[in-house]
Coordinates of C-alpha atoms in Angstrom, one line a residue:
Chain H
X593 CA 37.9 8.7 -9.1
X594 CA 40.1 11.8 -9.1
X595 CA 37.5 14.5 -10.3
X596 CA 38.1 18.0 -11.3
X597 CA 35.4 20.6 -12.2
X598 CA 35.4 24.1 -14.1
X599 CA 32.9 26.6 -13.2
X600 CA 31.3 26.9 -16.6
X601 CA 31.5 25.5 -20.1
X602 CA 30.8 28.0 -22.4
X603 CA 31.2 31.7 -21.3
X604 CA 31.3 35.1 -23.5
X605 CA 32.5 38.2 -22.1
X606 CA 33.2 41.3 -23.2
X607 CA 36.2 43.1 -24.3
X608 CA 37.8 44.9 -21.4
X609 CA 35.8 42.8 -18.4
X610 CA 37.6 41.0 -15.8
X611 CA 37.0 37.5 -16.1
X612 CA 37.0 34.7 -13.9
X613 CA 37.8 30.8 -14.3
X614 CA 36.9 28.3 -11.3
X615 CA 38.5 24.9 -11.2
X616 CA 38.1 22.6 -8.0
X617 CA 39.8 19.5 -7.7
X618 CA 38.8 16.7 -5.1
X619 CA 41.8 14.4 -4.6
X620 CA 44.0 16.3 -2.7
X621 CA 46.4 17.4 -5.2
X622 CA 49.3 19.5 -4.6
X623 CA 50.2 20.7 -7.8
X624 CA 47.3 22.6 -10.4
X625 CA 47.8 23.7 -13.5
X626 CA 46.0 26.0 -15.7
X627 CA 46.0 25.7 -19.6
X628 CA 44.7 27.4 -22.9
X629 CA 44.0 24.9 -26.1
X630 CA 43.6 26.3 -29.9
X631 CA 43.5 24.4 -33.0
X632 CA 47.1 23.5 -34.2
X633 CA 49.0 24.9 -31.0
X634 CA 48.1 22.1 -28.4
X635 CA 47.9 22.5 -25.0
X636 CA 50.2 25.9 -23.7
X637 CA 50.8 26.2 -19.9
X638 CA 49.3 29.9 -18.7
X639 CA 50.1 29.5 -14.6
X640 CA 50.4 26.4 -12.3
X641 CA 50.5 26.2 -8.6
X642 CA 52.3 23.4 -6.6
X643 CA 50.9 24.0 -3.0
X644 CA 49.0 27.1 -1.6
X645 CA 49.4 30.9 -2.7
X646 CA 51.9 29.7 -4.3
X647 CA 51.8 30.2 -8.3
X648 CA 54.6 30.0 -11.1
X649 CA 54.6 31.5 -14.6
X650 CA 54.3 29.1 -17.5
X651 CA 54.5 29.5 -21.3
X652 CA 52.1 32.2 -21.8
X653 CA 51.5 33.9 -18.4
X654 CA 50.9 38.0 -20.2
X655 CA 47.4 38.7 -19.6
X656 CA 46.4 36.4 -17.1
X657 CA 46.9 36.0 -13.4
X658 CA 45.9 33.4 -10.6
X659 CA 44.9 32.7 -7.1
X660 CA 44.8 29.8 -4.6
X661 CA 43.7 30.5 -1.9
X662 CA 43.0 26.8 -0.3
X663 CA 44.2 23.8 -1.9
X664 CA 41.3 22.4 -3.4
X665 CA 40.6 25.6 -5.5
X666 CA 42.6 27.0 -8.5
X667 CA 41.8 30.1 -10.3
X668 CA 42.5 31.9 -13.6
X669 CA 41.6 35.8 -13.6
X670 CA 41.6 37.5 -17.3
X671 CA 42.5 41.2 -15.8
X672 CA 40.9 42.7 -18.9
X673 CA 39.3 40.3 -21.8
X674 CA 40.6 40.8 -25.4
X675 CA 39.7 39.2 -28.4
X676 CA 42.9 37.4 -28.5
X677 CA 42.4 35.6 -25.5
X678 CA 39.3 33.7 -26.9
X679 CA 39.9 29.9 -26.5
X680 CA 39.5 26.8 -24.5
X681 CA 40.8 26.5 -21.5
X682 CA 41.7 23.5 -19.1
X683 CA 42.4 23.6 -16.0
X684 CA 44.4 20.3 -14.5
X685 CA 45.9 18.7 -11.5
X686 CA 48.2 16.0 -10.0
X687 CA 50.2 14.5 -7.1
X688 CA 52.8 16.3 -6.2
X689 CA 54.8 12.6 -6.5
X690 CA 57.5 12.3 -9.0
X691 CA 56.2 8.1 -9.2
X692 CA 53.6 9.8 -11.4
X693 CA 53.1 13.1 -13.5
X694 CA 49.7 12.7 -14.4
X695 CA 47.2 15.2 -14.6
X696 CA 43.4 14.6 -14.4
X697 CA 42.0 17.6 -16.3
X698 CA 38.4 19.6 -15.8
X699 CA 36.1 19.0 -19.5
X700 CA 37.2 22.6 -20.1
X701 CA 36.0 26.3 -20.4
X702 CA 35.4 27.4 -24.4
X703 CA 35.7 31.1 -23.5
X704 CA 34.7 33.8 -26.0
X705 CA 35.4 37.4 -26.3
X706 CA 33.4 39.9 -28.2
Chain M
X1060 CA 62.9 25.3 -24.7
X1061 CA 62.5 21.2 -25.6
X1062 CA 59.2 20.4 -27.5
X1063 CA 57.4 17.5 -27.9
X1064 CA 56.1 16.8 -31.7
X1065 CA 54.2 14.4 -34.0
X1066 CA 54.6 12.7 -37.3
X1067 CA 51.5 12.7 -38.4
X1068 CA 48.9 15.0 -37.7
X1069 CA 45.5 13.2 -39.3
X1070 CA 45.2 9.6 -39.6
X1071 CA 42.5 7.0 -40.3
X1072 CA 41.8 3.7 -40.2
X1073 CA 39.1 1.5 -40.8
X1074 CA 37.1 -0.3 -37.5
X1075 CA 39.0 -3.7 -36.7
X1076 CA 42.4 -2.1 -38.0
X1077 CA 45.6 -1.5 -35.5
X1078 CA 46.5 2.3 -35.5
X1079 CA 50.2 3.2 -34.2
X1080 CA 50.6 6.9 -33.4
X1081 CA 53.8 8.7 -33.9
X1082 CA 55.6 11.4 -31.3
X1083 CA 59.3 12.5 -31.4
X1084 CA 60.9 14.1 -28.5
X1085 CA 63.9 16.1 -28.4
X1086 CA 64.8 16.4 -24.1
X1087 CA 67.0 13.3 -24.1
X1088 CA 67.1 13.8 -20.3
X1089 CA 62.8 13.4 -20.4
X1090 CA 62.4 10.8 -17.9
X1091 CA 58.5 10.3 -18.2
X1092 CA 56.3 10.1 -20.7
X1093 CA 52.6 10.1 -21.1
X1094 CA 49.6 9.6 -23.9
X1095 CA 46.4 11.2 -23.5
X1096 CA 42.8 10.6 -25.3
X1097 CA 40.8 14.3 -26.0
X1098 CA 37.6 12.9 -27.6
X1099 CA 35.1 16.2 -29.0
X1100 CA 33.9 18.7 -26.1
X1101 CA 35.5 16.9 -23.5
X1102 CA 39.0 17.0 -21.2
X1103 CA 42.3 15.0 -22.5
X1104 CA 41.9 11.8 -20.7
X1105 CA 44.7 9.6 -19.4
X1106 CA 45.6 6.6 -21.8
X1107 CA 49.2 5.0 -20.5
X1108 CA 52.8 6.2 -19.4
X1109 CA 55.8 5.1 -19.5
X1110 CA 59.3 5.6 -17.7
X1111 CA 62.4 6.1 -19.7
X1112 CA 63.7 3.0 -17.7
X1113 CA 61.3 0.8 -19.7
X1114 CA 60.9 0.1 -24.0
X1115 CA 57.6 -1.0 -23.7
X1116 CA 54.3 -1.2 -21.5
X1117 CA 51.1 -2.2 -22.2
X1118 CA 47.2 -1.6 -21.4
X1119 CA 44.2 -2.5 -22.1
X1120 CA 44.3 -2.5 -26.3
X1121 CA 46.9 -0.3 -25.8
X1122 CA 50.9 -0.6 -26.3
X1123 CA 53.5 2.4 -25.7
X1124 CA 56.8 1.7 -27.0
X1125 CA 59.6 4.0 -26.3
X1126 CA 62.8 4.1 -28.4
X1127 CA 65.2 6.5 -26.7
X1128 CA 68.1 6.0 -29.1
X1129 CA 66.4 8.0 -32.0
X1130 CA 63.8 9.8 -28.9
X1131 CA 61.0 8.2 -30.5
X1132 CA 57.8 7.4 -28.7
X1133 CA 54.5 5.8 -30.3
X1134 CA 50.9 4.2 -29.0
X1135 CA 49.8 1.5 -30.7
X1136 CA 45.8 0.8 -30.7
X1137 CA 44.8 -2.7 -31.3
X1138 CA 41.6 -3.3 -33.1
X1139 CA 40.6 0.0 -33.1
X1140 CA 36.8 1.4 -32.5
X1141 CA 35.0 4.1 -33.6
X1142 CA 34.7 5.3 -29.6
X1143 CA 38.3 5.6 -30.3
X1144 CA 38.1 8.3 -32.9
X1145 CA 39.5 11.5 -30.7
X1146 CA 42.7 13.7 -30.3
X1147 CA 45.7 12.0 -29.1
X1148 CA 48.6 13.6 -27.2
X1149 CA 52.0 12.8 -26.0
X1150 CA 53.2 14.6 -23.4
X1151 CA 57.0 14.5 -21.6
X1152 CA 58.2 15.8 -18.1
X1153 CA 60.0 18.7 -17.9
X1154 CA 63.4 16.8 -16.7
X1155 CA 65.4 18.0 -14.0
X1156 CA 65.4 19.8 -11.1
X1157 CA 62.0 20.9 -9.4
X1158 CA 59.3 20.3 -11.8
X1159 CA 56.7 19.9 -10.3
X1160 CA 55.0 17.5 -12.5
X1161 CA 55.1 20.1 -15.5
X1162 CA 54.7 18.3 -18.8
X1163 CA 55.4 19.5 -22.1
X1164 CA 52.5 18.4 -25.0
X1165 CA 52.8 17.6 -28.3
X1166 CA 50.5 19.2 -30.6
X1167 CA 48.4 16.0 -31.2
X1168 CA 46.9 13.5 -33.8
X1169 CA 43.8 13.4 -34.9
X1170 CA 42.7 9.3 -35.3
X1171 CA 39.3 9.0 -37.0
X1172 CA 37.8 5.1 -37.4
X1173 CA 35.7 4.3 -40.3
X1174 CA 33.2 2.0 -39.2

């Protein structure tokens, strides 16, 4: 089974830290996708990545940045926390196949900012 | 850009009962379509897919039936559980050129079973 973890499930930060989100997937995918979740908006793409160091802007990229830096390994960097940036956040990936777009998403990060 | 909706935001049904959920789409050139399960605390789960080549396909309890004429795409539950109470979202590809499997979500239904 394709498995995909997030470093932590609940976190609270600060206003103004830098805040890091780890996601590791185990199946080899290619492509990785980053995501924030509120009530009523659905699922909004932040950042994806379809193969190494390589990262494109999605919806709702202001704020955030990203690094992958080995294939296994996606991360979502909050350069400066604000209050407006508390929600869940899912972090997903998938073949880089066009037989099949599905993404196997991590449980999620509820992130909170005081 | 194109968005992915739903009909009906809330529904509920009682234990035993068939439930059909309700997503429009408005890319006509969408070529893959997918429904995921988001149950409390917990990661959207795959449910079933479907190619724009097809009308229908079915799973386990589970029909998806796509009607491309009036971009209409729904998941029918059969006998529906109370484990089946969660968030349910449609989701299309982002057609043409490189997408690199993005996909476009709706946002969501919430099903509740009444035992």
């Amino acid at each position: 089974d394709v498995k995909v973890t997030q470093s932590s499930r609940y976190l609270v930060k600060r206003t103004g830290e830098k805040v890091f989100l780890e996601c590791v997937q185990d199946m080899d995918h290619e492509n990785m996708f980053w995501y924030r979740q509120d009530p009523g908006l659905g699922l909004r793409l932040i950042y994806f990545s379809y193969d190494v160091k390589m990262k494109e802007k999605g919806d709702i990229p202001e704020g955030y940045s990203v690094s992958r830096e080995k294939k296994e390994r996606f991360s979502l960097i909050l350069e400066s926390a604000s209050t407006n940036q508390t929600s869940m956040y899912l972090c997903a990936s998938s073949r880089g196949s066009t037989s099949s777009y599905e993404q196997y998403f991590g449980p999620g990060t509820r992130l909170t900012v005081t | 850009g194109e968005s992915v909706g739903l009909h009906l935001p809330t529904l509920s049904v009682q234990e035993g009962d068939n439930s059909i959920i309700n997503c429009a789409y408005s890319n006509s050139a969408s070529d893959y379509f997918i429904w995921y399960k988001q149950e409390s605390g917990k990661g959207p789960q795959f449910i079933i897919d479907i190619r724009s080549n097809m009308d229908k396909r079915q799973g386990q309890r589970v029909t998806v039936l796509l009607n491309k004429t009036v971009k209409h795409l729904s998941l029918q539950i059969a006998a529906t559980q109370p484990g089946d109470s969660a968030v349910y979202f449609c989701a299309e590809d982002e057609a043409g050129g490189t997408s690199y499997g993005k996909l476009t979500f709706g946002q969501g239904t919430i099903l509740t079973v009444h035992p």
